[in-house]
Amino acid sequence: MAEVSYVKASRVFSGNPPVRAVDELSLEVADGEFLVLVGPSGSGKSTALRMLAGLEDIDEGAIHIGGKDVTNVPPKGRDIAMVFQSYALYPHMTVAENMGFALKLRGVAKTEIKAKVEEAAKMLDLTKYLERKPKALSGGQRQRVAMGRAIVREPSVFLMDEPLSNLDAKLRVETRANIAALQQRLGTTTIYVTHDQVEAMTMGHRVAVLKDGLLQQCDTPRALYDRPANAFVAGFIGSPAMNLKTVPITSEGAKLDGVIVPLSRDAIAAAGGLDEVTFGIRPEALGIVPSGEEGMEMTVELVEELGADALVHGAVKIGDASQRFVVRVDGRTPPTLGQHVKVAVRDHSEIHLFHPETGERLEA
Amino acid sequence: MRRFLDRYWYAYAMVLPVVVVIAVLVLYPLAQGVYFTFTNINEGNIANPVLERPATFDFVGFKNYLNVLSGGDSFGAFWGTLVRTLIWTFSCVFFHYTIGLGLAMLLNRQVRGRTLYRVLLILPWAVPAFISAFAWKYMFNAQYGIINQLLRSAGLPDPVWLGQSNWALVSVIIVNTWLGVPFMMVALLGGLQSIPGDLYEAAEVDGATPWQRFRHVTLPGLRSVSSTVVLLGIIWTFNMFPVIYLIAGPNPNARILVTYAFERFFSGASRDYAIASTYGVLILSVLLVFATIYRRALRKQGEVW
Ligand SMILES: Nc1ncnc2c1ncn2[C@@H]1O[C@H](COP(=O)(O)OP(=O)(O)OP(=O)(O)O)[C@@H](O)[C@H]1O
Ligand SMILES: [Mg+2]
């Protein structure tokens, strides 16, 4: 068990121009913490993880594991275990041999390996399959073997690169819970990479959002949701995504389709001097109001019924352009296609303002 | 039966030409060869349409087999030749495999001019065997050959390579190794490229040294390719006639089973087709037995992948 820290660590792939796949990443992961790295495809998540594993050079900066600088230490010396997206199980070894391989290389006694493998197999419900080859297992079972191979080693850090992406939706939800519970039980520091923000929100103690190799924000899921540091994080975290629109701002508030959405004094002060701001509001903070009340005029273009709720997509005129908005409404009484409805902000404390150019969060 | 034919006649009609061709091209000569081994056929008693002479050879039962298997010198010292054939085969295939694997591993990483190396290393394969054989024969020349010149200038003993000694066998093994490495290299390079890179990474994270990664990832990953190319290599080398014959001629020190069969067939006082055929059948039997054992052994080790 150990804490992990990235100290301005960069990975630059040579090329023309060179790719800064991970750019001056600074991140502290506490002992026993479950940290999720999330970001869109190509944002450098895997690269960041592989740098920690020692599979990728660290071109600038440093990485520490357990207080020790491991920047130039090969994977063998880092006491980490990794679960690969493809699982990378050794095809010619049985499940038991796969799980015990690292111990065997370390010269641990056969009986001890056997005991440890059996213990891990019991934890993961793999006892029946110990003598099988990976080829003869289902995707979910292979995933568990990959987990087992990591657990058996009792490393100080677990690294996982999208370990659930090859599973079907139902199994993914189930396995997600199992991994989180297992990590809780073992108390091993874990860095988990995913591009799925739902996975990130449900599993991580803290979530680090990456984009183009740059760390955008690292905080608890709640804080990411409530106070995204910039427009990118705001749009990335939460499903469906937050409505983010560039709108004119006046001294009273933000101007949307003739309606002035009042803003707090602090917010207006923070936006001081700007004519426009990026206005963000989550679909659940919007609502449909009776036609007599004040609100934005919206033409319904699509209704997604999710059971308990429905998501209403529609066009709202802002200035000259027509902009798309998503509103979450009660699933039992959704509007119909083509209907004109009035949409209003239900919860004014859930309005986020961002700088229209830099995307930085305005207001304190 | 009727219904069976009604239903599948078309399929049978389709495979019939192939069956006929195989029967004519393979089975008939094979059957005739086997038949000759039970006769005393030679140049003097075979039917000769030019001389309008009918066939006069007789059926002799197992006499040819008894003669050959008793191992007499006048019948090619079968057992000694078999041992030499095995030495030849296994040393050639061993060097083919190890050198081929070494080169394949060198070529399997990012090195500059990789394509050039690849072309150069495949060259021995592309040159017709008899040209390289003559080139090597010249290099092995005891007096003028470059090999002995180099050995002499280094102050080392300079053997008569292609004389009446076991150096002749060593020489042909060297040449055949040189000729056979490219095939192994190309086949194993293909095998290496099919091993997923993340297995190496997993092994590295698991704490494997480069040697352990080779031992536990590369070799098992190459198993299916290796088992095929080694079997092919053994069969080809066992029957490799041109290299030995072009370099060592009928030198008994480099004699293997096929070259002796050839000698009996095409040279000597009376061309002894019966003994040559007997050798042919014995070679076939040895290879069949070997291939069966080989496949058993592989299967016992479990399916690959
Ligand atoms: N070997 C390499 N050479 C050059 N560029 C690379 C190399 N590996 C990755 N990159 C680049 O680095 C960037 C980050 O890649 P990385 O694999 O870390 O993305 P990721 O966040 O894991 O994406 P995904 O969710 O698709 O797996 C990408 O732009 C990619 O093209
Ligand atoms: Mg990735």
XYZ file of C-alpha atoms and ligand atoms in Angstrom:
701
model
C 0.000 0.000 0.000
C 1.282 3.367 -0.938
C 0.467 6.852 -2.050
C 1.207 7.895 -5.599
C 2.153 11.251 -6.986
C 2.734 12.645 -10.419
C 5.043 15.640 -10.258
C 4.682 17.662 -13.465
C 5.071 14.421 -15.371
C 4.963 14.631 -19.169
C 5.124 12.145 -21.987
C 6.060 13.531 -25.373
C 5.819 11.262 -28.407
C 8.250 12.234 -31.112
C 6.643 13.196 -34.352
C 5.933 16.277 -36.339
C 4.746 18.140 -34.389
C 5.567 16.156 -31.222
C 2.510 14.913 -29.327
C 2.350 15.922 -25.693
C 0.158 12.959 -24.766
C 0.407 13.809 -21.064
C 1.335 17.377 -20.286
C 2.798 18.350 -16.908
C 0.416 16.204 -14.965
C 0.497 16.861 -11.230
C -1.670 14.635 -9.133
C -1.558 13.284 -5.591
C -3.266 10.006 -4.811
C -3.580 9.117 -1.151
C -2.888 5.693 0.293
C -5.897 3.426 -0.208
C -7.659 5.864 -2.480
C -9.649 4.887 -5.569
C -8.803 7.473 -8.197
C -10.485 7.440 -11.582
C -8.864 9.009 -14.644
C -11.532 9.985 -17.107
C -11.570 11.863 -20.379
C -12.533 11.567 -24.007
C -10.679 9.291 -26.399
C -7.088 10.334 -26.989
C -6.923 12.498 -23.880
C -3.883 10.659 -22.529
C -5.497 8.510 -19.824
C -3.838 5.292 -20.885
C -0.538 7.058 -21.358
C -0.709 8.524 -17.851
C -1.434 5.084 -16.420
C 1.312 3.425 -18.426
C 3.776 6.029 -17.219
C 2.946 5.009 -13.703
C 3.340 1.350 -14.641
C 6.733 2.023 -16.187
C 5.607 0.937 -19.636
C 5.978 4.452 -20.989
C 8.962 6.761 -20.485
C 8.555 9.839 -18.349
C 10.053 12.560 -20.507
C 9.713 15.382 -18.005
C 8.902 15.550 -14.316
C 8.742 12.608 -11.955
C 6.518 9.958 -10.479
C 6.653 8.801 -6.873
C 5.178 5.647 -5.439
C 5.147 5.280 -1.694
C 7.360 8.333 -1.351
C 10.052 6.801 -3.555
C 11.023 8.360 -6.866
C 10.386 5.644 -9.454
C 10.835 7.785 -12.555
C 13.607 5.571 -13.888
C 12.645 2.310 -12.209
C 11.490 -0.499 -14.539
C 7.972 -1.958 -13.982
C 9.421 -4.899 -12.068
C 10.700 -2.622 -9.325
C 7.542 -0.564 -8.838
C 5.379 -3.069 -6.991
C 2.320 -2.394 -9.109
C -0.177 -4.712 -10.765
C -2.038 -3.822 -13.912
C -5.309 -4.980 -15.422
C -5.245 -4.472 -19.181
C -8.202 -3.596 -21.348
C -7.584 -6.741 -23.394
C -6.844 -8.593 -20.106
C -3.565 -9.861 -21.660
C -3.941 -13.302 -20.093
C -1.189 -15.731 -21.041
C -3.016 -18.022 -23.482
C -0.955 -21.142 -22.840
C -1.317 -21.057 -19.065
C -4.279 -22.201 -17.024
C -6.190 -19.734 -14.899
C -4.245 -20.837 -11.831
C -0.911 -20.483 -13.628
C -1.899 -17.082 -14.939
C -2.742 -15.888 -11.469
C 0.348 -17.371 -9.873
C 2.821 -16.345 -12.568
C 4.177 -13.246 -10.853
C 4.674 -15.156 -7.600
C 6.397 -17.970 -9.464
C 8.807 -15.496 -11.028
C 9.514 -14.122 -7.594
C 10.422 -17.600 -6.405
C 7.599 -18.010 -3.900
C 7.111 -21.601 -2.705
C 4.636 -23.689 -4.705
C 2.346 -24.413 -1.765
C 2.162 -20.755 -0.889
C 1.335 -19.790 -4.470
C -1.391 -22.408 -4.506
C -2.906 -21.114 -1.291
C -2.875 -17.509 -2.472
C -4.324 -18.358 -5.867
C -7.088 -20.356 -4.248
C -7.895 -17.570 -1.859
C -8.141 -15.029 -4.668
C -10.140 -17.459 -6.783
C -12.626 -17.842 -3.969
C -12.944 -14.096 -3.639
C -13.678 -13.788 -7.367
C -15.767 -16.924 -7.701
C -13.255 -18.558 -10.015
C -12.554 -21.775 -8.119
C -14.314 -23.900 -10.707
C -12.212 -22.585 -13.549
C -8.709 -22.792 -12.100
C -7.602 -25.572 -14.436
C -9.034 -24.043 -17.597
C -7.204 -22.090 -20.248
C -8.354 -18.488 -20.833
C -9.643 -19.505 -24.263
C -12.338 -21.593 -22.582
C -13.721 -18.736 -20.463
C -16.395 -16.135 -21.088
C -15.524 -12.468 -21.270
C -16.671 -11.812 -17.721
C -14.685 -14.747 -16.369
C -11.568 -13.572 -18.190
C -12.044 -10.169 -16.668
C -12.137 -11.742 -13.219
C -9.005 -13.741 -13.936
C -7.257 -10.525 -14.904
C -8.393 -9.045 -11.594
C -7.272 -12.156 -9.791
C -3.839 -11.980 -11.330
C -3.500 -8.484 -9.912
C -4.887 -9.345 -6.474
C -2.721 -12.408 -5.909
C 0.385 -10.279 -6.059
C -0.735 -8.005 -3.234
C 0.858 -4.997 -4.887
C 0.990 -1.539 -3.387
C -0.934 -0.036 -6.321
C -3.532 -1.431 -8.724
C -3.666 0.036 -12.202
C -6.674 -0.660 -14.395
C -7.102 0.471 -17.976
C -10.740 0.284 -19.019
C -11.137 -3.195 -17.563
C -14.877 -3.265 -18.201
C -15.052 -2.031 -21.754
C -15.326 -5.533 -23.229
C -18.316 -6.525 -21.111
C -21.980 -6.121 -21.894
C -23.931 -3.348 -20.209
C -25.513 -5.441 -17.465
C -22.341 -7.270 -16.514
C -20.493 -3.987 -16.530
C -22.778 -2.514 -13.894
C -22.428 -5.649 -11.784
C -18.658 -5.858 -12.125
C -18.339 -2.165 -11.423
C -19.896 -2.688 -8.030
C -17.749 -5.752 -7.378
C -14.518 -3.976 -8.182
C -15.437 -1.048 -5.964
C -16.313 -3.413 -3.112
C -13.128 -5.404 -3.588
C -11.011 -2.294 -3.534
C -12.768 -1.168 -0.373
C -11.984 -4.493 1.228
C -8.348 -4.722 0.183
C -7.711 -1.045 0.775
C -5.153 -0.932 -2.017
C -4.466 2.343 -3.779
C -6.112 2.077 -7.186
C -5.844 4.150 -10.334
C -8.633 3.337 -12.745
C -8.912 4.582 -16.321
C -12.231 4.853 -18.102
C -13.863 6.984 -20.735
C -17.264 6.320 -19.212
C -18.202 9.159 -16.905
C -20.882 7.077 -15.172
C -18.228 4.541 -14.194
C -16.035 7.385 -13.015
C -18.752 8.946 -10.881
C -19.923 5.704 -9.295
C -16.556 4.131 -8.557
C -14.062 6.833 -7.743
C -13.344 8.419 -4.416
C -11.965 11.180 -6.558
C -12.103 11.674 -10.304
C -9.442 13.335 -12.438
C -10.673 14.702 -15.757
C -8.132 14.862 -18.581
C -8.373 16.551 -21.943
C -5.619 16.684 -24.549
C -3.104 15.532 -21.968
C -3.965 18.328 -19.558
C -5.545 17.790 -16.172
C -8.796 19.776 -16.069
C -9.955 19.082 -12.549
C -9.518 16.483 -9.860
C -12.115 16.275 -7.161
C -14.814 14.121 -5.610
C -17.647 13.100 -7.949
C -20.026 15.372 -6.067
C -17.783 18.406 -6.381
C -17.181 17.742 -10.074
C -20.888 17.650 -10.615
C -21.718 20.654 -8.496
C -18.799 22.906 -9.244
C -17.120 22.014 -12.542
C -13.958 24.050 -12.923
C -14.501 24.776 -16.597
C -16.939 24.346 -19.431
C -15.272 21.136 -20.599
C -15.708 19.388 -17.262
C -19.249 20.748 -17.033
C -20.125 19.225 -20.382
C -18.278 15.989 -19.766
C -19.565 15.072 -16.324
C -23.225 14.249 -15.994
C -25.545 12.394 -18.297
C -27.266 13.801 -20.271
C -24.736 16.535 -20.712
C -25.228 20.002 -19.289
C -26.776 22.583 -21.623
C -23.933 24.984 -22.413
C -24.794 28.032 -24.468
C -23.063 31.304 -25.129
C -25.537 34.043 -24.246
C -25.458 37.830 -23.829
C -25.220 39.088 -20.273
C -26.718 42.282 -18.864
C -26.646 43.846 -15.452
C -29.746 41.878 -14.431
C -28.744 38.481 -15.672
C -28.279 36.238 -18.695
C -30.477 36.818 -21.676
C -32.096 33.716 -23.142
C -34.805 34.032 -25.763
C -36.078 37.301 -24.431
C -36.164 35.951 -20.907
C -33.697 37.340 -18.455
C -32.438 34.649 -16.143
C -31.511 36.514 -12.997
C -28.023 35.873 -11.692
C -26.546 36.459 -8.292
C -24.631 39.625 -7.710
C -21.418 37.683 -7.267
C -21.865 36.015 -10.600
C -22.446 39.257 -12.415
C -19.437 40.736 -10.711
C -17.295 37.809 -11.755
C -18.404 38.258 -15.339
C -17.655 41.958 -15.088
C -16.754 43.523 -18.377
C -17.938 40.606 -20.523
C -20.794 40.979 -23.010
C -21.311 37.262 -23.278
C -20.825 34.261 -21.023
C -21.093 30.531 -21.441
C -24.226 29.707 -19.561
C -24.541 26.186 -18.234
C -27.562 24.484 -16.792
C -28.216 20.818 -16.275
C -31.326 19.245 -17.823
C -32.601 18.453 -14.336
C -32.463 22.112 -13.304
C -34.781 23.045 -16.115
C -38.484 22.323 -16.194
C -41.578 22.760 -18.336
C -43.965 25.354 -16.962
C -47.603 26.101 -17.857
C -47.914 28.224 -20.973
C -49.016 31.355 -19.118
C -45.826 31.630 -17.083
C -42.594 33.226 -18.091
C -40.071 31.031 -19.843
C -38.237 30.196 -23.040
C -40.252 29.088 -26.010
C -39.106 25.607 -27.054
C -40.161 23.407 -29.959
C -39.957 19.736 -28.995
C -37.822 17.761 -31.459
C -37.202 14.523 -29.639
C -38.508 12.824 -26.522
C -36.415 10.080 -24.926
C -38.459 8.138 -22.418
C -36.325 6.548 -19.714
C -39.131 5.239 -17.542
C -39.071 7.407 -14.443
C -38.038 10.482 -16.423
C -38.109 11.605 -19.981
C -35.535 13.751 -21.747
C -37.007 16.404 -23.971
C -34.746 17.760 -26.694
C -35.856 20.904 -28.397
C -34.870 24.106 -30.164
C -34.793 27.478 -28.466
C -34.067 30.712 -30.252
C -31.206 32.617 -28.728
C -30.407 35.776 -30.582
C -30.684 34.818 -34.227
C -29.614 31.222 -33.891
C -31.696 28.294 -32.843
C -30.027 26.312 -30.067
C -30.716 22.853 -28.756
C -31.638 22.323 -25.159
C -32.309 19.193 -23.161
C -34.819 19.210 -20.310
C -35.494 16.395 -17.893
C -39.218 16.049 -17.166
C -41.499 13.643 -15.346
C -41.728 10.428 -17.327
C -45.485 10.100 -17.023
C -46.474 13.348 -18.720
C -43.977 14.111 -21.440
C -44.846 16.625 -24.168
C -45.383 15.344 -27.675
C -43.249 15.879 -30.731
C -43.561 19.289 -32.374
C -45.382 20.763 -29.380
C -44.414 24.266 -28.241
C -43.650 24.367 -24.539
C -42.411 26.914 -22.061
C -39.163 26.054 -20.324
C -37.963 27.780 -17.191
C -35.086 27.461 -14.755
C -36.319 25.533 -11.765
C -33.310 25.849 -9.549
C -31.335 29.060 -9.735
C -28.537 27.745 -7.564
C -27.686 25.304 -10.342
C -26.613 27.839 -12.890
C -22.976 27.689 -13.965
C -21.195 30.490 -15.741
C -18.012 30.109 -17.708
C -15.743 32.461 -19.562
C -16.814 32.341 -23.229
C -13.236 32.049 -24.514
C -11.137 30.334 -21.856
C -14.002 28.218 -20.535
C -12.891 28.932 -16.965
C -15.550 28.987 -14.304
C -16.675 32.502 -13.362
C -17.752 33.491 -9.834
C -16.182 32.105 -6.701
C -27.561 -45.872 -50.455
C -29.748 -44.893 -53.384
C -30.946 -41.842 -51.546
C -27.431 -41.011 -50.524
C -26.278 -41.035 -54.151
C -29.372 -39.169 -55.308
C -28.631 -36.518 -52.846
C -24.895 -36.127 -53.120
C -23.992 -37.224 -56.665
C -23.172 -33.681 -57.541
C -20.602 -33.340 -54.799
C -18.975 -36.604 -55.790
C -18.925 -35.621 -59.422
C -17.155 -32.446 -58.427
C -14.363 -34.128 -56.456
C -13.923 -36.941 -58.965
C -11.403 -35.134 -61.226
C -9.196 -34.328 -58.254
C -9.374 -37.897 -57.042
C -8.398 -39.161 -60.471
C -5.509 -36.724 -60.778
C -4.184 -37.617 -57.346
C -4.529 -41.302 -58.084
C -2.607 -40.966 -61.349
C 0.053 -38.601 -60.076
C 0.643 -39.936 -56.586
C -0.885 -43.290 -55.884
C 0.071 -45.064 -59.085
C 3.806 -44.211 -58.959
C 3.840 -44.977 -55.253
C 2.242 -48.372 -55.799
C 4.633 -49.116 -58.617
C 7.609 -48.116 -56.485
C 6.461 -50.395 -53.709
C 5.985 -53.187 -56.232
C 9.580 -52.769 -57.522
C 10.942 -53.355 -54.032
C 9.751 -56.948 -54.261
C 11.534 -57.572 -57.579
C 15.102 -57.642 -58.845
C 14.467 -54.961 -61.472
C 17.521 -53.162 -62.877
C 18.745 -51.648 -66.104
C 19.405 -55.061 -67.600
C 15.999 -56.609 -67.191
C 13.532 -53.729 -67.387
C 11.307 -53.615 -70.471
C 13.091 -51.562 -73.130
C 10.921 -50.490 -76.072
C 13.939 -49.167 -77.997
C 15.619 -52.567 -78.035
C 12.223 -54.209 -78.275
C 13.142 -56.146 -75.164
C 10.365 -57.382 -72.869
C 10.658 -57.149 -69.113
C 12.482 -60.113 -67.618
C 12.725 -59.167 -63.942
C 11.494 -61.582 -61.316
C 9.626 -61.400 -58.085
C 12.067 -61.886 -55.202
C 9.905 -61.368 -52.116
C 11.596 -59.643 -49.177
C 15.114 -60.266 -50.400
C 15.808 -56.562 -51.098
C 14.639 -55.564 -47.637
C 16.760 -58.289 -46.034
C 19.794 -57.171 -48.006
C 19.356 -53.518 -47.158
C 18.387 -53.952 -43.507
C 21.264 -56.345 -42.850
C 23.374 -53.217 -43.295
C 26.001 -54.607 -45.667
C 28.419 -52.187 -47.300
C 27.448 -53.330 -50.771
C 23.922 -52.191 -50.056
C 24.874 -48.784 -48.739
C 25.495 -49.603 -45.050
C 21.886 -48.788 -44.219
C 22.194 -48.304 -40.459
C 25.300 -46.192 -40.629
C 23.727 -44.074 -43.331
C 20.531 -43.743 -41.319
C 22.506 -42.470 -38.331
C 24.343 -40.006 -40.558
C 21.011 -38.901 -42.046
C 19.648 -38.272 -38.581
C 22.745 -36.310 -37.545
C 22.473 -34.300 -40.735
C 18.754 -33.682 -40.316
C 18.740 -32.698 -36.684
C 21.827 -30.533 -36.789
C 20.560 -28.695 -39.858
C 17.102 -28.121 -38.384
C 18.593 -27.123 -35.031
C 20.772 -24.454 -36.635
C 17.984 -23.346 -38.964
C 15.658 -22.860 -36.038
C 17.999 -21.197 -33.568
C 19.664 -18.889 -36.067
C 16.339 -18.167 -37.782
C 14.720 -17.321 -34.443
C 17.621 -15.107 -33.437
C 17.457 -13.142 -36.668
C 13.669 -12.938 -36.534
C 13.852 -11.461 -33.038
C 16.420 -8.922 -34.203
C 14.204 -7.941 -37.103
C 11.052 -7.823 -35.003
C 11.934 -4.532 -33.399
C 12.292 -1.063 -34.698
C 15.730 -0.922 -36.280
C 16.751 1.415 -39.011
C 16.938 -0.183 -42.450
C 14.808 -3.096 -41.355
C 13.488 -3.728 -44.855
C 17.016 -3.822 -46.246
C 18.110 -6.409 -43.681
C 15.071 -8.442 -44.420
C 15.816 -8.498 -48.144
C 19.469 -9.351 -47.550
C 18.590 -12.173 -45.214
C 16.103 -13.670 -47.625
C 18.632 -13.590 -50.460
C 20.135 -17.089 -49.917
C 16.683 -18.416 -50.437
C 16.111 -16.560 -53.670
C 19.341 -17.704 -55.332
C 18.920 -21.053 -57.135
C 20.341 -23.781 -54.921
C 22.844 -25.060 -57.458
C 24.456 -21.641 -57.848
C 24.974 -21.212 -54.139
C 26.101 -24.827 -53.898
C 28.836 -24.257 -56.460
C 29.859 -21.022 -54.829
C 30.225 -22.822 -51.520
C 32.045 -25.713 -53.106
C 34.572 -23.238 -54.373
C 34.870 -21.579 -50.996
C 35.507 -24.958 -49.388
C 38.335 -25.778 -51.787
C 41.243 -26.960 -49.648
C 43.908 -24.894 -51.383
C 42.300 -21.885 -53.022
C 39.038 -21.616 -51.120
C 38.531 -18.437 -49.159
C 37.657 -20.373 -46.004
C 40.997 -22.097 -45.784
C 42.837 -18.953 -46.802
C 41.241 -17.163 -43.897
C 41.934 -20.047 -41.535
C 45.558 -20.145 -42.619
C 46.055 -16.421 -42.239
C 44.579 -16.714 -38.741
C 47.069 -19.459 -38.025
C 44.406 -22.113 -37.621
C 44.503 -25.633 -39.080
C 43.006 -25.863 -42.567
C 41.178 -29.167 -43.026
C 40.465 -30.734 -46.377
C 36.790 -29.920 -46.176
C 35.386 -32.062 -48.931
C 37.798 -34.984 -48.593
C 37.230 -38.485 -47.266
C 36.499 -37.495 -43.685
C 33.629 -36.247 -41.541
C 34.569 -32.690 -42.540
C 32.537 -33.397 -45.667
C 29.429 -33.829 -43.536
C 30.267 -30.688 -41.577
C 30.630 -28.777 -44.841
C 27.276 -29.787 -46.233
C 25.621 -28.996 -42.889
C 27.115 -25.502 -42.993
C 25.862 -24.914 -46.522
C 22.413 -26.260 -45.842
C 22.144 -24.151 -42.700
C 22.973 -21.081 -44.729
C 20.345 -22.043 -47.268
C 17.589 -22.927 -44.819
C 17.763 -20.059 -42.323
C 15.770 -17.554 -44.425
C 12.695 -19.734 -44.506
C 12.719 -20.228 -40.746
C 13.389 -16.569 -40.198
C 10.451 -15.446 -42.296
C 8.097 -18.010 -40.781
C 9.146 -17.179 -37.213
C 9.001 -13.454 -37.875
C 5.385 -13.938 -38.872
C 4.841 -15.889 -35.669
C 6.511 -13.219 -33.548
C 4.381 -10.508 -35.052
C 1.246 -12.397 -34.144
C 2.075 -12.345 -30.420
C 0.100 -9.478 -28.836
C 2.372 -6.791 -27.445
C 0.383 -6.434 -24.240
C 1.400 -9.958 -23.210
C 4.973 -8.699 -23.018
C 3.814 -5.699 -21.047
C 1.813 -7.874 -18.677
C 4.855 -10.078 -18.166
C 7.021 -7.050 -17.572
C 4.622 -5.739 -14.942
C 4.538 -9.234 -13.458
C 8.270 -8.862 -12.970
C 9.665 -11.022 -15.765
C 13.244 -10.493 -16.925
C 13.891 -10.376 -20.693
C 14.919 -14.016 -20.610
C 11.747 -14.971 -18.696
C 9.639 -13.031 -21.169
C 11.282 -14.964 -23.984
C 10.762 -18.224 -22.152
C 7.165 -17.645 -21.008
C 5.694 -15.428 -23.722
C 7.708 -15.695 -26.932
C 8.325 -19.426 -27.025
C 4.760 -20.466 -26.102
C 3.437 -17.876 -28.540
C 5.516 -19.425 -31.303
C 4.499 -22.984 -30.515
C 2.047 -23.524 -33.333
C 4.290 -21.930 -35.936
C 7.370 -23.709 -34.608
C 5.791 -27.131 -34.535
C 4.782 -26.794 -38.170
C 8.004 -25.375 -39.538
C 10.162 -27.789 -37.569
C 8.192 -30.737 -38.914
C 8.467 -29.393 -42.457
C 12.141 -28.642 -41.948
C 12.822 -32.163 -40.759
C 11.043 -33.733 -43.706
C 12.738 -31.462 -46.239
C 16.177 -31.880 -44.747
C 15.825 -35.628 -44.398
C 15.235 -35.724 -48.146
C 17.533 -32.852 -49.093
C 19.309 -34.180 -52.135
C 20.715 -31.289 -54.222
C 22.904 -29.636 -51.594
C 24.748 -32.808 -50.690
C 25.022 -34.107 -54.179
C 26.184 -30.852 -55.706
C 28.767 -30.190 -53.017
C 30.053 -33.560 -51.917
C 29.078 -35.726 -54.898
C 29.028 -39.423 -54.095
C 31.379 -38.938 -51.133
C 30.306 -41.696 -48.682
C 31.230 -39.456 -45.754
C 28.404 -37.106 -46.642
C 26.053 -39.813 -47.818
C 22.475 -39.796 -46.577
C 19.633 -42.139 -47.465
C 18.296 -40.203 -50.458
C 21.663 -39.549 -52.012
C 22.436 -43.259 -51.813
C 19.101 -44.143 -53.395
C 19.966 -41.742 -56.190
C 23.400 -43.284 -56.626
C 21.898 -46.773 -56.903
C 19.353 -45.544 -59.399
C 21.577 -43.567 -61.748
C 25.075 -44.901 -61.399
C 26.996 -48.046 -60.663
C 27.630 -51.009 -62.945
C 23.973 -51.940 -63.282
C 21.423 -49.338 -62.306
C 19.684 -51.101 -59.494
C 16.126 -49.812 -59.515
C 14.954 -52.380 -56.980
C 17.376 -51.308 -54.232
C 16.756 -47.650 -54.973
C 13.016 -48.229 -54.584
C 13.594 -50.165 -51.384
C 15.485 -47.179 -49.999
C 12.640 -44.947 -51.096
C 10.073 -47.007 -49.247
C 12.262 -47.158 -46.134
C 12.700 -43.371 -46.169
C 8.955 -42.953 -46.445
C 8.404 -45.344 -43.532
C 10.932 -43.575 -41.316
C 9.293 -40.218 -42.004
C 5.803 -41.594 -41.403
C 6.807 -43.101 -38.084
C 8.558 -39.898 -37.122
C 5.624 -37.658 -38.076
C 3.236 -39.832 -36.078
C 5.395 -39.724 -32.955
C 5.890 -35.993 -33.394
C 2.180 -35.291 -33.594
C 1.485 -37.509 -30.588
C 4.112 -35.687 -28.569
C 2.666 -32.330 -29.504
C -0.830 -33.377 -28.659
C 0.249 -34.665 -25.294
C 1.569 -31.217 -24.462
C -1.919 -29.902 -25.004
C -3.475 -27.847 -27.724
C -1.648 -24.701 -28.567
C -3.500 -21.451 -27.824
N 3.166 5.312 -29.411
C 2.623 6.499 -29.684
N 3.193 7.324 -30.592
C 2.659 8.528 -30.865
N 1.540 9.004 -30.311
C 0.909 8.235 -29.404
C 1.418 6.950 -29.052
N 0.585 6.403 -28.129
C -0.385 7.304 -27.932
N -0.194 8.417 -28.689
C -1.035 9.617 -28.717
O -1.167 10.094 -27.407
C -2.472 10.567 -27.159
C -3.045 9.915 -25.909
O -3.238 8.536 -26.146
P -3.864 7.576 -25.049
O -3.764 6.184 -25.557
O -3.246 7.844 -23.748
O -5.375 8.039 -25.056
P -6.569 7.515 -24.125
O -6.985 8.673 -23.307
O -6.200 6.288 -23.426
O -7.693 7.242 -25.205
P -8.749 6.006 -25.270
O -9.888 6.358 -24.405
O -9.145 6.032 -26.720
O -8.031 4.761 -24.870
C -3.260 10.294 -28.418
O -3.382 11.494 -29.130
C -2.433 9.316 -29.175
O -2.575 9.498 -30.554
Mg -6.733 4.159 -23.601
